[in-house]
Amino acid sequence: GSRHPSMAPGLRPRSRLVSPPHLNVYALLAVTGLSLVLLVRTSVVGAPVSRLNGLKVPHSSILNLNHPNRHPFQPSGRTMGGRWRARGKEFRDGADGETTGQLRETLFGLLGENTGIQRGQRLSDDEQDRLESVISRLQEMNPTENPNESPLLPGTWQLLCTFKPGVNVSFTDLNSWRKYLSGTGPSPIQSLVTGNTQQVNGVYQMLDLEGLQRFENIVKFSDGLFLNLTAGIVDKPDDSLIRFRFEEGNFLIRKNPITNEPLASEASVPYPVPFKLLSLLGDETIGSLKTLYLDDKLRISQGNKGSYFVFRRIEELPSLSSSPASEFREGFGQAEGGNKMPVVICPAQFGIPRDYEPIGKLLKQKGHVGVYPAPLSRFGWLRILPSTLTEDYWKGELKPGKALEFYYDAISKAYDECRRKHPGQKINFLGHSIGGWILRAWLKDRLSEEERQEAVASVTTLGTPHRPPPEDSIWKSLDQTRGLLTFVNNEVPGAFVEGAKYTCVVGNATRGDVTALLTSGVDSLENAVAYMSYLPLCGNGAVDGDGIVPLENGVIDESCEKIIIQGARHSGFLPTPGESIMAPEQWKWYGSEECLEQWEKAML
């Protein structure tokens, strides 16, 4: 995996729900007010209960199984595609006549299938030699030719052991720190956290390669304390290699550390490494994991710094009430028995895939064969900051292909995954808030005319501010998008994709009223926030809209179908650096079941 960065204080983004991508005074005022409204209506007292979300194991040693005086482990140089395979058979003969099943059972016996990593600590030198020999032979006999395409790869895995031949990692060893800082060795910090079996009761990994395209590592210290490290998949360069970047980490506390009594609600403490900020450093923070062996019970992988990881498949995580991986599969990925076209979702600003899980579940229930959200992250929006230093920004002539390339890349990932899972089928594209007009630009910039005709069935936008400020208003010169919306409307006018069905959905829950500031009450605050949001978008704050976007801005032009939903608000969640604050079920917004019933019919 990638080098684990030195610990540093995390950053907290100034999140908001208004659509334009650049912070400004009136947008900040609007979101501050909306936050107060939502907080009052949801009666939120503290942070919401955190959920585990998905990604993979770091490169560093989790067990000290290294024997520096032993001969190095030399794996085969042959590629996955070059290995012979007995089709239809689970087992194949090894060099000594042993089958893969027999070698697998030998491996489980060495590591202790039931006791896991605690058994691994007690390996003798002879046992370690045997372990490396078995792993080498299994790699040669790998029964799965294309692991990244195999249904065996996703799911929940328990880490039995990890080692790097000839390397011993210790938090107190100066040589370990030297190798780590030079980029040639695993992290002593993670070795301290996860390398002591008296502190660690289990290390688990959940892979979601369809929906969220991420995986997570969960370190169980006790029934009351977990560490959850989440990473996003960057790409899959070949049939067995996955490149990833860590995105966030949290300590999850379920019991009082002093009394050991269960807490009333789970507490979440951020892991003290600003992964999202460090991602701005580029490829330096990207790690990789190559699958060397895969069957229905065993997985052997190698990190980009040479560490080996041995996993066994498990059905569910011990001592956890639910499996995040199964929850993700309910909302995203392929659906069984659907008869409607798949959906790609483009989130709102600071929105992330799990904010749209309820919508994903409802769409699959409606018969859509799959739902694929663009895998955005909260801190990914920091990548727009360099554009504020350009001449185009100050002239108000930004172009989305440059300023929002990170968002384009996220849509492309969801699109590629959808096309791979549903070859030959057209796609329903769904954009929420800012995601709607970014989607319009992406369709022009990233797809050829031929691809658009082959792939695009429909384009549906929810509360998207499609139109720039009026030309004759002062707000034109103060355009929050710094020319992005003007560019989109000039270059991608109307129902741009010929033959595709365009539908613009907008709610009319709130009328803007600046005088509401003089009165008290949640409804008055909502009206005042709406006024401050509508004014810079359309030049008039005293109009109807969803509380963030006025009705007149929510429609591209007359070439698109318009659906006005009575009482629908802009969003049902408030982004935070961690889990979003979710609105109560009675909060009516575009993602509510009664609202979705009205706009889902526009999809094919």
mmCIF file of N, CA and C in Angstrom, residues 265-380:
data_model
loop_
_atom_site.group_PDB
_atom_site.id
_atom_site.type_symbol
_atom_site.label_atom_id
_atom_site.label_comp_id
_atom_site.label_asym_id
_atom_site.label_seq_id
_atom_site.Cartn_x
_atom_site.Cartn_y
_atom_site.Cartn_z
ATOM 1 N N SER A 265 -24.729 5.903 22.286
ATOM 2 C CA SER A 265 -24.574 5.967 20.836
ATOM 3 C C SER A 265 -23.085 5.903 20.514
ATOM 4 N N GLU A 266 -22.776 5.355 19.374
ATOM 5 C CA GLU A 266 -21.390 5.187 18.972
ATOM 6 C C GLU A 266 -20.695 6.533 18.780
ATOM 7 N N ALA A 267 -19.489 6.666 19.293
ATOM 8 C CA ALA A 267 -18.706 7.890 19.122
ATOM 9 C C ALA A 267 -17.649 7.665 18.044
ATOM 10 N N SER A 268 -17.346 8.726 17.308
ATOM 11 C CA SER A 268 -16.361 8.644 16.235
ATOM 12 C C SER A 268 -15.308 9.725 16.440
ATOM 13 N N VAL A 269 -14.033 9.313 16.474
ATOM 14 C CA VAL A 269 -12.918 10.239 16.638
ATOM 15 C C VAL A 269 -12.058 10.170 15.380
ATOM 16 N N PRO A 270 -11.833 11.300 14.677
ATOM 17 C CA PRO A 270 -11.064 11.259 13.423
ATOM 18 C C PRO A 270 -9.651 10.734 13.622
ATOM 19 N N TYR A 271 -9.198 9.930 12.686
ATOM 20 C CA TYR A 271 -7.823 9.466 12.659
ATOM 21 C C TYR A 271 -6.930 10.667 12.343
ATOM 22 N N PRO A 272 -5.851 10.895 13.109
ATOM 23 C CA PRO A 272 -5.101 12.157 13.010
ATOM 24 C C PRO A 272 -4.164 12.257 11.806
ATOM 25 N N VAL A 273 -4.673 11.933 10.632
ATOM 26 C CA VAL A 273 -3.900 12.104 9.398
ATOM 27 C C VAL A 273 -4.820 12.734 8.355
ATOM 28 N N PRO A 274 -4.500 13.904 7.798
ATOM 29 C CA PRO A 274 -5.368 14.582 6.814
ATOM 30 C C PRO A 274 -5.229 13.966 5.425
ATOM 31 N N PHE A 275 -5.822 12.779 5.237
ATOM 32 C CA PHE A 275 -5.660 12.065 3.975
ATOM 33 C C PHE A 275 -6.069 12.915 2.780
ATOM 34 N N LYS A 276 -7.213 13.629 2.891
ATOM 35 C CA LYS A 276 -7.724 14.377 1.744
ATOM 36 C C LYS A 276 -6.780 15.511 1.359
ATOM 37 N N LEU A 277 -6.209 16.175 2.357
ATOM 38 C CA LEU A 277 -5.254 17.244 2.056
ATOM 39 C C LEU A 277 -4.000 16.673 1.408
ATOM 40 N N LEU A 278 -3.546 15.546 1.931
ATOM 41 C CA LEU A 278 -2.341 14.928 1.382
ATOM 42 C C LEU A 278 -2.560 14.404 -0.037
ATOM 43 N N SER A 279 -3.821 14.147 -0.401
ATOM 44 C CA SER A 279 -4.097 13.666 -1.755
ATOM 45 C C SER A 279 -3.742 14.709 -2.804
ATOM 46 N N LEU A 280 -3.630 15.973 -2.382
ATOM 47 C CA LEU A 280 -3.252 17.033 -3.316
ATOM 48 C C LEU A 280 -1.810 16.868 -3.791
ATOM 49 N N LEU A 281 -1.038 16.021 -3.087
ATOM 50 C CA LEU A 281 0.348 15.795 -3.478
ATOM 51 C C LEU A 281 0.455 14.915 -4.719
ATOM 52 N N GLY A 282 -0.674 14.351 -5.152
ATOM 53 C CA GLY A 282 -0.677 13.574 -6.384
ATOM 54 C C GLY A 282 -0.377 12.105 -6.173
ATOM 55 N N ASP A 283 0.347 11.498 -7.113
ATOM 56 C CA ASP A 283 0.560 10.059 -7.118
ATOM 57 C C ASP A 283 1.403 9.565 -5.950
ATOM 58 N N GLU A 284 2.062 10.466 -5.239
ATOM 59 C CA GLU A 284 2.897 10.069 -4.100
ATOM 60 C C GLU A 284 2.054 9.361 -3.033
ATOM 61 N N THR A 285 0.778 9.687 -2.955
ATOM 62 C CA THR A 285 -0.090 9.117 -1.919
ATOM 63 C C THR A 285 -0.902 7.931 -2.431
ATOM 64 N N ILE A 286 -0.605 7.459 -3.636
ATOM 65 C CA ILE A 286 -1.339 6.332 -4.202
ATOM 66 C C ILE A 286 -0.593 5.029 -3.904
ATOM 67 N N GLY A 287 -1.303 4.043 -3.399
ATOM 68 C CA GLY A 287 -0.737 2.730 -3.162
ATOM 69 C C GLY A 287 -1.376 1.718 -4.099
ATOM 70 N N SER A 288 -0.900 0.489 -4.044
ATOM 71 C CA SER A 288 -1.472 -0.536 -4.912
ATOM 72 C C SER A 288 -1.470 -1.879 -4.204
ATOM 73 N N LEU A 289 -2.332 -2.757 -4.659
ATOM 74 C CA LEU A 289 -2.442 -4.105 -4.112
ATOM 75 C C LEU A 289 -2.705 -5.053 -5.274
ATOM 76 N N LYS A 290 -1.853 -6.048 -5.424
ATOM 77 C CA LYS A 290 -1.963 -7.005 -6.534
ATOM 78 C C LYS A 290 -2.419 -8.353 -5.990
ATOM 79 N N THR A 291 -3.467 -8.906 -6.586
ATOM 80 C CA THR A 291 -3.984 -10.206 -6.171
ATOM 81 C C THR A 291 -3.152 -11.306 -6.819
ATOM 82 N N LEU A 292 -2.481 -12.104 -5.990
ATOM 83 C CA LEU A 292 -1.623 -13.178 -6.472
ATOM 84 C C LEU A 292 -2.342 -14.518 -6.517
ATOM 85 N N TYR A 293 -3.304 -14.695 -5.598
ATOM 86 C CA TYR A 293 -4.070 -15.936 -5.544
ATOM 87 C C TYR A 293 -5.472 -15.614 -5.053
ATOM 88 N N LEU A 294 -6.484 -16.247 -5.663
ATOM 89 C CA LEU A 294 -7.869 -15.986 -5.261
ATOM 90 C C LEU A 294 -8.718 -17.227 -5.508
ATOM 91 N N ASP A 295 -9.412 -17.682 -4.448
ATOM 92 C CA ASP A 295 -10.478 -18.663 -4.615
ATOM 93 C C ASP A 295 -11.609 -18.270 -3.676
ATOM 94 N N ASP A 296 -12.574 -19.160 -3.458
ATOM 95 C CA ASP A 296 -13.747 -18.779 -2.675
ATOM 96 C C ASP A 296 -13.479 -18.694 -1.177
ATOM 97 N N LYS A 297 -12.286 -19.104 -0.734
ATOM 98 C CA LYS A 297 -11.976 -19.070 0.688
ATOM 99 C C LYS A 297 -10.710 -18.298 1.029
ATOM 100 N N LEU A 298 -9.802 -18.157 0.061
ATOM 101 C CA LEU A 298 -8.469 -17.612 0.348
ATOM 102 C C LEU A 298 -8.095 -16.538 -0.664
ATOM 103 N N ARG A 299 -7.425 -15.521 -0.190
ATOM 104 C CA ARG A 299 -6.879 -14.479 -1.060
ATOM 105 C C ARG A 299 -5.477 -14.127 -0.586
ATOM 106 N N ILE A 300 -4.528 -14.053 -1.512
ATOM 107 C CA ILE A 300 -3.159 -13.632 -1.211
ATOM 108 C C ILE A 300 -2.844 -12.438 -2.101
ATOM 109 N N SER A 301 -2.397 -11.342 -1.482
ATOM 110 C CA SER A 301 -2.113 -10.118 -2.229
ATOM 111 C C SER A 301 -0.741 -9.594 -1.862
ATOM 112 N N GLN A 302 -0.212 -8.704 -2.722
ATOM 113 C CA GLN A 302 1.074 -8.072 -2.461
ATOM 114 C C GLN A 302 0.950 -6.577 -2.668
ATOM 115 N N GLY A 303 1.457 -5.798 -1.692
ATOM 116 C CA GLY A 303 1.447 -4.349 -1.802
ATOM 117 C C GLY A 303 2.580 -3.839 -2.666
ATOM 118 N N ASN A 304 2.533 -2.559 -2.997
ATOM 119 C CA ASN A 304 3.530 -1.996 -3.911
ATOM 120 C C ASN A 304 4.919 -1.886 -3.279
ATOM 121 N N LYS A 305 5.033 -2.093 -1.970
ATOM 122 C CA LYS A 305 6.347 -2.073 -1.326
ATOM 123 C C LYS A 305 6.805 -3.470 -0.916
ATOM 124 N N GLY A 306 6.127 -4.477 -1.447
ATOM 125 C CA GLY A 306 6.605 -5.832 -1.256
ATOM 126 C C GLY A 306 5.966 -6.622 -0.141
ATOM 127 N N SER A 307 5.103 -6.009 0.671
ATOM 128 C CA SER A 307 4.470 -6.744 1.764
ATOM 129 C C SER A 307 3.415 -7.705 1.218
ATOM 130 N N TYR A 308 3.331 -8.882 1.833
ATOM 131 C CA TYR A 308 2.342 -9.892 1.443
ATOM 132 C C TYR A 308 1.216 -9.916 2.475
ATOM 133 N N PHE A 309 -0.014 -10.132 1.987
ATOM 134 C CA PHE A 309 -1.199 -10.168 2.841
ATOM 135 C C PHE A 309 -1.960 -11.462 2.560
ATOM 136 N N VAL A 310 -2.277 -12.197 3.613
ATOM 137 C CA VAL A 310 -3.021 -13.445 3.471
ATOM 138 C C VAL A 310 -4.381 -13.260 4.139
ATOM 139 N N PHE A 311 -5.443 -13.460 3.376
ATOM 140 C CA PHE A 311 -6.806 -13.261 3.871
ATOM 141 C C PHE A 311 -7.618 -14.547 3.742
ATOM 142 N N ARG A 312 -8.589 -14.704 4.623
ATOM 143 C CA ARG A 312 -9.613 -15.734 4.429
ATOM 144 C C ARG A 312 -10.974 -15.057 4.417
ATOM 145 N N ARG A 313 -11.864 -15.573 3.579
ATOM 146 C CA ARG A 313 -13.195 -14.980 3.466
ATOM 147 C C ARG A 313 -14.035 -15.307 4.688
ATOM 148 N N ILE A 314 -14.800 -14.321 5.167
ATOM 149 C CA ILE A 314 -15.753 -14.542 6.246
ATOM 150 C C ILE A 314 -17.098 -13.964 5.808
ATOM 151 N N GLU A 315 -18.161 -14.438 6.421
ATOM 152 C CA GLU A 315 -19.499 -14.005 6.020
ATOM 153 C C GLU A 315 -19.856 -12.639 6.586
ATOM 154 N N GLU A 316 -19.429 -12.369 7.807
ATOM 155 C CA GLU A 316 -19.752 -11.081 8.420
ATOM 156 C C GLU A 316 -18.691 -10.717 9.447
ATOM 157 N N LEU A 317 -18.673 -9.447 9.823
ATOM 158 C CA LEU A 317 -17.693 -8.976 10.792
ATOM 159 C C LEU A 317 -18.114 -9.359 12.202
ATOM 160 N N PRO A 318 -17.232 -9.945 12.996
ATOM 161 C CA PRO A 318 -17.573 -10.286 14.380
ATOM 162 C C PRO A 318 -17.895 -9.053 15.198
ATOM 163 N N SER A 319 -18.885 -9.175 16.050
ATOM 164 C CA SER A 319 -19.258 -8.128 17.011
ATOM 165 C C SER A 319 -19.781 -6.857 16.360
ATOM 166 N N LEU A 320 -20.127 -6.925 15.086
ATOM 167 C CA LEU A 320 -20.732 -5.775 14.426
ATOM 168 C C LEU A 320 -22.164 -6.133 14.079
ATOM 169 N N SER A 321 -23.066 -5.177 14.313
ATOM 170 C CA SER A 321 -24.484 -5.460 14.127
ATOM 171 C C SER A 321 -24.865 -5.596 12.671
ATOM 172 N N SER A 322 -24.118 -4.953 11.776
ATOM 173 C CA SER A 322 -24.449 -5.031 10.359
ATOM 174 C C SER A 322 -23.184 -4.904 9.543
ATOM 175 N N SER A 323 -23.254 -5.336 8.333
ATOM 176 C CA SER A 323 -22.100 -5.278 7.436
ATOM 177 C C SER A 323 -22.232 -4.113 6.492
ATOM 178 N N PRO A 324 -21.326 -3.133 6.557
ATOM 179 C CA PRO A 324 -21.379 -2.009 5.638
ATOM 180 C C PRO A 324 -21.335 -2.450 4.189
ATOM 181 N N ALA A 325 -20.535 -3.488 3.892
ATOM 182 C CA ALA A 325 -20.432 -3.918 2.509
ATOM 183 C C ALA A 325 -21.784 -4.359 1.968
ATOM 184 N N SER A 326 -22.548 -5.101 2.786
ATOM 185 C CA SER A 326 -23.851 -5.547 2.315
ATOM 186 C C SER A 326 -24.793 -4.364 2.195
ATOM 187 N N GLU A 327 -24.640 -3.368 3.081
ATOM 188 C CA GLU A 327 -25.494 -2.179 2.988
ATOM 189 C C GLU A 327 -25.229 -1.432 1.690
ATOM 190 N N PHE A 328 -23.947 -1.320 1.304
ATOM 191 C CA PHE A 328 -23.615 -0.644 0.055
ATOM 192 C C PHE A 328 -24.214 -1.393 -1.128
ATOM 193 N N ARG A 329 -24.142 -2.736 -1.070
ATOM 194 C CA ARG A 329 -24.662 -3.501 -2.194
ATOM 195 C C ARG A 329 -26.163 -3.334 -2.324
ATOM 196 N N GLU A 330 -26.854 -3.077 -1.197
ATOM 197 C CA GLU A 330 -28.289 -2.847 -1.275
ATOM 198 C C GLU A 330 -28.585 -1.562 -2.035
ATOM 199 N N GLY A 331 -27.778 -0.516 -1.822
ATOM 200 C CA GLY A 331 -28.060 0.772 -2.437
ATOM 201 C C GLY A 331 -27.452 0.924 -3.818
ATOM 202 N N PHE A 332 -26.291 0.310 -4.046
ATOM 203 C CA PHE A 332 -25.576 0.528 -5.287
ATOM 204 C C PHE A 332 -25.201 -0.800 -5.943
ATOM 205 N N GLY A 333 -24.636 -0.707 -7.139
ATOM 206 C CA GLY A 333 -24.234 -1.892 -7.865
ATOM 207 C C GLY A 333 -25.405 -2.506 -8.623
ATOM 208 N N GLN A 334 -25.257 -3.770 -8.996
ATOM 209 C CA GLN A 334 -26.264 -4.442 -9.791
ATOM 210 C C GLN A 334 -27.459 -4.865 -8.951
ATOM 211 N N ALA A 335 -28.613 -4.950 -9.603
ATOM 212 C CA ALA A 335 -29.837 -5.395 -8.947
ATOM 213 C C ALA A 335 -30.309 -6.685 -9.601
ATOM 214 N N GLU A 336 -30.985 -7.506 -8.830
ATOM 215 C CA GLU A 336 -31.498 -8.767 -9.345
ATOM 216 C C GLU A 336 -32.892 -8.552 -9.953
ATOM 217 N N GLY A 337 -33.070 -9.048 -11.154
ATOM 218 C CA GLY A 337 -34.403 -9.065 -11.747
ATOM 219 C C GLY A 337 -34.943 -7.738 -12.230
ATOM 220 N N GLY A 338 -34.108 -6.712 -12.374
ATOM 221 C CA GLY A 338 -34.600 -5.419 -12.851
ATOM 222 C C GLY A 338 -34.876 -5.437 -14.343
ATOM 223 N N ASN A 339 -35.752 -4.534 -14.777
ATOM 224 C CA ASN A 339 -36.068 -4.441 -16.202
ATOM 225 C C ASN A 339 -35.931 -3.025 -16.744
ATOM 226 N N LYS A 340 -35.378 -2.114 -15.924
ATOM 227 C CA LYS A 340 -35.174 -0.737 -16.363
ATOM 228 C C LYS A 340 -33.683 -0.452 -16.486
ATOM 229 N N MET A 341 -33.348 0.563 -17.246
ATOM 230 C CA MET A 341 -31.949 0.875 -17.518
ATOM 231 C C MET A 341 -31.213 1.321 -16.254
ATOM 232 N N PRO A 342 -29.893 1.095 -16.194
ATOM 233 C CA PRO A 342 -29.106 1.488 -15.022
ATOM 234 C C PRO A 342 -29.008 2.997 -14.881
ATOM 235 N N VAL A 343 -28.580 3.423 -13.682
ATOM 236 C CA VAL A 343 -28.532 4.850 -13.349
ATOM 237 C C VAL A 343 -27.130 5.218 -12.862
ATOM 238 N N VAL A 344 -26.609 6.339 -13.355
ATOM 239 C CA VAL A 344 -25.372 6.933 -12.837
ATOM 240 C C VAL A 344 -25.756 8.223 -12.121
ATOM 241 N N ILE A 345 -25.316 8.358 -10.858
ATOM 242 C CA ILE A 345 -25.686 9.516 -10.033
ATOM 243 C C ILE A 345 -24.513 10.483 -9.924
ATOM 244 N N CYS A 346 -24.786 11.768 -10.146
ATOM 245 C CA CYS A 346 -23.794 12.845 -9.992
ATOM 246 C C CYS A 346 -24.197 13.681 -8.777
ATOM 247 N N PRO A 347 -23.466 13.568 -7.659
ATOM 248 C CA PRO A 347 -23.873 14.195 -6.396
ATOM 249 C C PRO A 347 -23.781 15.719 -6.382
ATOM 250 N N ALA A 348 -24.397 16.283 -5.351
ATOM 251 C CA ALA A 348 -24.321 17.715 -5.085
ATOM 252 C C ALA A 348 -22.937 18.067 -4.554
ATOM 253 N N GLN A 349 -22.687 19.364 -4.408
ATOM 254 C CA GLN A 349 -21.397 19.784 -3.862
ATOM 255 C C GLN A 349 -21.215 19.235 -2.449
ATOM 256 N N PHE A 350 -20.049 18.641 -2.216
ATOM 257 C CA PHE A 350 -19.694 18.003 -0.950
ATOM 258 C C PHE A 350 -20.520 16.748 -0.675
ATOM 259 N N GLY A 351 -21.351 16.345 -1.624
ATOM 260 C CA GLY A 351 -22.082 15.096 -1.474
ATOM 261 C C GLY A 351 -21.178 13.928 -1.822
ATOM 262 N N ILE A 352 -21.372 12.812 -1.151
ATOM 263 C CA ILE A 352 -20.584 11.607 -1.404
ATOM 264 C C ILE A 352 -21.551 10.445 -1.628
ATOM 265 N N PRO A 353 -21.083 9.327 -2.165
ATOM 266 C CA PRO A 353 -22.004 8.238 -2.522
ATOM 267 C C PRO A 353 -22.951 7.811 -1.423
ATOM 268 N N ARG A 354 -22.462 7.646 -0.188
ATOM 269 C CA ARG A 354 -23.356 7.105 0.820
ATOM 270 C C ARG A 354 -24.491 8.058 1.187
ATOM 271 N N ASP A 355 -24.389 9.342 0.813
ATOM 272 C CA ASP A 355 -25.515 10.256 1.022
ATOM 273 C C ASP A 355 -26.692 9.887 0.122
ATOM 274 N N TYR A 356 -26.407 9.112 -0.928
ATOM 275 C CA TYR A 356 -27.440 8.774 -1.910
ATOM 276 C C TYR A 356 -27.856 7.305 -1.834
ATOM 277 N N GLU A 357 -27.455 6.624 -0.772
ATOM 278 C CA GLU A 357 -27.853 5.229 -0.615
ATOM 279 C C GLU A 357 -29.366 5.049 -0.601
ATOM 280 N N PRO A 358 -30.133 5.898 0.117
ATOM 281 C CA PRO A 358 -31.595 5.732 0.089
ATOM 282 C C PRO A 358 -32.165 5.849 -1.322
ATOM 283 N N ILE A 359 -31.657 6.799 -2.110
ATOM 284 C CA ILE A 359 -32.124 6.943 -3.484
ATOM 285 C C ILE A 359 -31.748 5.704 -4.289
ATOM 286 N N GLY A 360 -30.525 5.203 -4.095
ATOM 287 C CA GLY A 360 -30.094 4.014 -4.815
ATOM 288 C C GLY A 360 -30.996 2.820 -4.533
ATOM 289 N N LYS A 361 -31.346 2.624 -3.279
ATOM 290 C CA LYS A 361 -32.214 1.499 -2.917
ATOM 291 C C LYS A 361 -33.590 1.638 -3.566
ATOM 292 N N LEU A 362 -34.140 2.852 -3.538
ATOM 293 C CA LEU A 362 -35.460 3.073 -4.131
ATOM 294 C C LEU A 362 -35.435 2.843 -5.639
ATOM 295 N N LEU A 363 -34.377 3.292 -6.303
ATOM 296 C CA LEU A 363 -34.285 3.110 -7.755
ATOM 297 C C LEU A 363 -34.186 1.629 -8.111
ATOM 298 N N LYS A 364 -33.440 0.872 -7.315
ATOM 299 C CA LYS A 364 -33.344 -0.562 -7.576
ATOM 300 C C LYS A 364 -34.679 -1.250 -7.312
ATOM 301 N N GLN A 365 -35.399 -0.780 -6.303
ATOM 302 C CA GLN A 365 -36.729 -1.321 -6.041
ATOM 303 C C GLN A 365 -37.691 -1.015 -7.184
ATOM 304 N N LYS A 366 -37.441 0.085 -7.877
ATOM 305 C CA LYS A 366 -38.277 0.462 -9.009
ATOM 306 C C LYS A 366 -37.951 -0.347 -10.264
ATOM 307 N N GLY A 367 -36.920 -1.174 -10.208
ATOM 308 C CA GLY A 367 -36.611 -2.042 -11.327
ATOM 309 C C GLY A 367 -35.380 -1.679 -12.129
ATOM 310 N N HIS A 368 -34.618 -0.663 -11.712
ATOM 311 C CA HIS A 368 -33.394 -0.313 -12.431
ATOM 312 C C HIS A 368 -32.331 -1.375 -12.145
ATOM 313 N N VAL A 369 -31.658 -1.824 -13.189
ATOM 314 C CA VAL A 369 -30.761 -2.983 -13.066
ATOM 315 C C VAL A 369 -29.462 -2.672 -12.334
ATOM 316 N N GLY A 370 -29.187 -1.411 -12.069
ATOM 317 C CA GLY A 370 -27.980 -1.038 -11.340
ATOM 318 C C GLY A 370 -27.942 0.446 -11.069
ATOM 319 N N VAL A 371 -27.256 0.838 -9.997
ATOM 320 C CA VAL A 371 -27.109 2.248 -9.629
ATOM 321 C C VAL A 371 -25.644 2.490 -9.294
ATOM 322 N N TYR A 372 -25.039 3.522 -9.916
ATOM 323 C CA TYR A 372 -23.603 3.760 -9.788
ATOM 324 C C TYR A 372 -23.342 5.239 -9.518
ATOM 325 N N PRO A 373 -23.007 5.604 -8.266
ATOM 326 C CA PRO A 373 -22.720 7.000 -7.936
ATOM 327 C C PRO A 373 -21.294 7.382 -8.293
ATOM 328 N N ALA A 374 -21.083 8.617 -8.717
ATOM 329 C CA ALA A 374 -19.729 9.114 -8.952
ATOM 330 C C ALA A 374 -18.989 9.111 -7.613
ATOM 331 N N PRO A 375 -17.847 8.421 -7.499
ATOM 332 C CA PRO A 375 -17.164 8.261 -6.206
ATOM 333 C C PRO A 375 -16.402 9.505 -5.770
ATOM 334 N N LEU A 376 -17.132 10.538 -5.404
ATOM 335 C CA LEU A 376 -16.534 11.787 -4.924
ATOM 336 C C LEU A 376 -16.225 11.693 -3.437
ATOM 337 N N SER A 377 -15.333 12.559 -2.961
ATOM 338 C CA SER A 377 -15.039 12.665 -1.538
ATOM 339 C C SER A 377 -15.188 14.125 -1.119
ATOM 340 N N ARG A 378 -15.398 14.350 0.167
ATOM 341 C CA ARG A 378 -15.602 15.718 0.667
ATOM 342 C C ARG A 378 -14.415 16.619 0.299
ATOM 343 N N PHE A 379 -13.234 16.132 0.631
ATOM 344 C CA PHE A 379 -12.061 16.978 0.488
ATOM 345 C C PHE A 379 -11.554 17.043 -0.951
ATOM 346 N N GLY A 380 -12.153 16.232 -1.819
ATOM 347 C CA GLY A 380 -11.789 16.322 -3.218
ATOM 348 C C GLY A 380 -12.053 17.694 -3.798
#
